[in-house]
Short mmCIF file of C-alpha atoms in Angstrom, two decimals:
data_model
loop_
_atom_site.label_atom_id
_atom_site.label_comp_id
_atom_site.label_asym_id
_atom_site.label_seq_id
_atom_site.Cartn_x
_atom_site.Cartn_y
_atom_site.Cartn_z
CA MET A 1 -10.48 -56.49 -34.95
CA GLU A 2 -7.69 -55.16 -32.24
CA LYS A 3 -6.56 -51.67 -32.27
CA PRO A 4 -2.74 -51.66 -32.88
CA ALA A 5 -0.75 -50.38 -29.72
CA ARG A 6 0.31 -46.80 -30.15
CA SER A 7 3.96 -46.42 -29.95
CA PHE A 8 5.72 -44.05 -27.82
CA THR A 9 9.15 -42.66 -29.07
CA THR A 10 11.56 -40.74 -26.90
CA SER A 11 10.77 -37.51 -29.13
CA THR A 12 6.80 -37.93 -29.11
CA VAL A 13 6.65 -37.88 -25.65
CA ASP A 14 9.38 -35.30 -25.50
CA SER A 15 7.15 -33.23 -28.01
CA GLU A 16 3.97 -33.78 -25.60
CA VAL A 17 5.74 -32.90 -22.55
CA ALA A 18 7.24 -29.54 -24.30
CA VAL A 19 3.54 -28.63 -25.67
CA LEU A 20 2.09 -29.18 -22.06
CA HIS A 21 4.73 -27.14 -20.72
CA ALA A 22 4.11 -24.29 -22.80
CA LYS A 23 0.08 -24.40 -22.18
CA ARG A 24 0.88 -24.37 -18.66
CA THR A 25 3.29 -21.55 -19.01
CA ALA A 26 0.81 -19.38 -21.12
CA THR A 27 -1.81 -19.98 -18.26
CA PHE A 28 0.50 -19.06 -15.32
CA ASP A 29 1.23 -15.66 -17.60
CA ARG A 30 -2.59 -15.10 -18.23
CA LEU A 31 -2.99 -15.72 -14.38
CA ALA A 32 -0.20 -13.19 -13.82
CA LYS A 33 -1.65 -10.50 -15.80
CA LEU A 34 -5.22 -10.95 -14.37
CA ARG A 35 -3.58 -10.60 -10.86
CA ASP A 36 -1.66 -7.77 -11.54
CA LEU A 37 -4.67 -5.77 -13.23
CA GLN A 38 -6.92 -6.88 -10.17
CA GLU A 39 -4.31 -5.01 -7.78
CA PHE A 40 -3.48 -2.50 -10.33
CA SER A 41 -7.53 -1.60 -10.34
CA SER A 42 -7.47 1.26 -7.41
CA GLN A 43 -9.11 4.13 -8.92
CA ARG A 44 -6.39 6.43 -7.15
CA TYR A 45 -3.95 5.41 -9.74
CA SER A 46 -6.09 6.00 -12.97
CA SER A 47 -3.57 8.37 -14.39
CA LEU A 48 -0.70 5.85 -13.71
CA GLU A 49 -2.69 3.53 -16.16
CA LEU A 50 -0.64 5.80 -19.00
CA LEU A 51 2.53 4.36 -18.19
CA THR A 52 3.51 1.38 -20.47
CA GLU A 53 5.42 -1.76 -19.46
CA GLU A 54 8.24 -0.85 -21.85
CA GLU A 55 8.64 2.85 -20.00
CA ILE A 56 8.23 1.32 -16.85
CA ALA A 57 10.87 -1.32 -17.62
CA THR A 58 13.24 1.65 -18.20
CA TRP A 59 13.00 2.57 -14.53
CA PRO A 60 15.66 1.96 -12.49
CA LEU A 61 14.93 -1.51 -10.24
CA ALA A 62 13.94 0.45 -6.87
CA ARG A 63 11.87 2.42 -8.97
CA GLN A 64 9.81 -0.66 -10.32
CA CYS A 65 9.57 -2.43 -6.73
CA LEU A 66 8.76 0.98 -5.35
CA PHE A 67 5.84 1.39 -8.13
CA LYS A 68 5.12 -2.15 -7.76
CA LEU A 69 4.38 -1.75 -3.72
CA VAL A 70 2.58 1.53 -3.78
CA THR A 71 0.16 0.40 -6.45
CA SER A 72 -0.79 -3.07 -4.55
CA GLN A 73 -3.93 -3.09 -2.82
CA LYS A 74 -2.23 -4.58 0.02
CA PHE A 75 -0.05 -1.50 0.58
CA GLU A 76 -3.45 0.53 0.37
CA GLY A 77 -4.89 -1.64 3.01
CA LEU A 78 -2.04 -1.09 5.59
CA MET A 79 -1.94 2.45 5.04
CA GLY A 80 -5.73 2.53 5.69
CA VAL A 81 -4.84 0.55 8.90
CA VAL A 82 -2.51 3.32 9.65
CA ILE A 83 -5.06 5.87 9.12
CA LEU A 84 -7.42 4.13 11.58
CA CYS A 85 -4.85 3.70 14.19
CA ASN A 86 -3.92 7.48 13.83
CA LEU A 87 -7.93 8.18 13.98
CA ILE A 88 -7.99 6.17 17.16
CA ILE A 89 -4.88 8.49 18.73
CA ILE A 90 -6.42 11.63 17.47
CA MET A 91 -9.91 10.88 19.21
CA TRP A 92 -7.95 9.54 22.56
CA GLU A 93 -6.06 12.98 22.67
CA ALA A 94 -8.84 15.08 21.68
CA ASP A 95 -10.99 13.04 24.59
CA TYR A 96 -8.00 13.40 26.91
CA ARG A 97 -7.71 17.28 26.09
CA ALA A 98 -10.98 17.64 26.80
CA GLN A 99 -10.79 16.86 30.53
CA CYS A 100 -9.00 20.20 30.84
CA PHE A 101 -12.02 21.59 29.89
CA THR A 102 -14.82 20.72 32.47
CA SER A 103 -16.81 22.98 34.52
CA GLU A 104 -15.06 22.70 37.69
CA ASP A 105 -11.82 23.26 36.42
CA ARG A 106 -12.51 25.78 33.66
CA ASN A 107 -11.95 28.38 36.68
CA ALA A 108 -9.33 26.84 38.09
CA ASN A 109 -6.98 26.45 34.81
CA GLN A 110 -7.17 29.47 33.08
CA ASP A 111 -4.00 28.36 30.70
CA GLU A 112 -4.37 25.00 28.97
CA GLY A 113 -0.61 24.63 29.51
CA ASP A 114 -0.94 24.12 33.34
CA CYS A 115 -3.70 21.41 32.56
CA MET A 116 -2.36 17.88 33.89
CA PHE A 117 -4.27 16.36 31.27
CA ASN A 118 -2.57 17.71 28.52
CA PRO A 119 -2.05 15.40 25.89
CA ASP A 120 1.57 16.84 24.84
CA THR A 121 3.28 16.05 28.48
CA VAL A 122 2.35 12.09 27.47
CA PRO A 123 5.63 10.49 26.30
CA TRP A 124 4.06 7.31 24.59
CA LEU A 125 1.71 10.11 22.89
CA ILE A 126 4.35 12.10 21.07
CA VAL A 127 6.08 8.95 20.09
CA CYS A 128 2.99 8.05 18.25
CA ASN A 129 2.24 10.82 16.50
CA ARG A 130 5.95 11.43 15.27
CA LEU A 131 5.89 7.58 14.06
CA PHE A 132 2.66 8.57 12.19
CA LEU A 133 4.47 11.70 10.65
CA LEU A 134 7.18 9.66 9.83
CA LEU A 135 5.28 7.13 8.10
CA TYR A 136 3.31 9.78 6.21
CA THR A 137 6.34 11.39 4.97
CA VAL A 138 8.13 8.24 3.89
CA GLU A 139 5.00 7.33 1.91
CA VAL A 140 4.59 10.69 0.06
CA GLY A 141 8.32 10.85 -0.71
CA ILE A 142 7.91 7.11 -2.39
CA HIS A 143 4.81 8.30 -4.29
CA PHE A 144 6.74 11.81 -5.45
CA TYR A 145 9.65 9.19 -6.43
CA VAL A 146 7.79 6.43 -8.17
CA GLU A 147 5.34 9.13 -9.85
CA ARG A 148 7.41 11.77 -10.49
CA SER A 149 5.14 14.76 -12.30
CA LEU A 150 1.90 11.98 -11.89
CA TYR A 151 2.08 12.62 -8.04
CA PHE A 152 0.08 15.95 -8.88
CA LYS A 153 -2.75 14.54 -11.04
CA ASN A 154 -3.82 11.73 -8.71
#
C-alpha cells in the first residue's frame, strides 16, 4: 500500500517558512544576547550591570553608542595596547635620561638641563607624550559622559 502524496499548498509552505524564519530570528537574538553578555562580562564595569536596558534606551543615541564602545572587550584591548606603548616610551625615556648620569658625565653635567641626552628636547617624544595624554583625557571624558556618577564607583 502506497502512502498518499502530500500536497503542499501555498499557505502551508508560507506558514512553514514563517515558522522557520521565527526560529532563526529567535536563535540569532539568543546569540546576540550571549555575545553582548560576553562583551559586558568585564569585571571593571560591575557597577554598570545595575543599569537596565530600559534605562539605557532612554539615553541619547550618542551616549548609547559610546556606552557600547567603552564597555566592549575590543576597546579595553585597544587601550591596553596604548598603555603598553606608553610603557615602552617611558622605559626608553628613562634609559635615555639615565645617560646624563653616567660616572664620566656626572662631574661635567651638574645641571640636568645642560645634558645632551635630555628627553625633553626630543621632538617625536614630545609628540608621543602629548598624544598619550590626549588619548587618556578623551577616554576619561567618554567614561565620565557615559557613566556619570557611576564613574566614581568603578
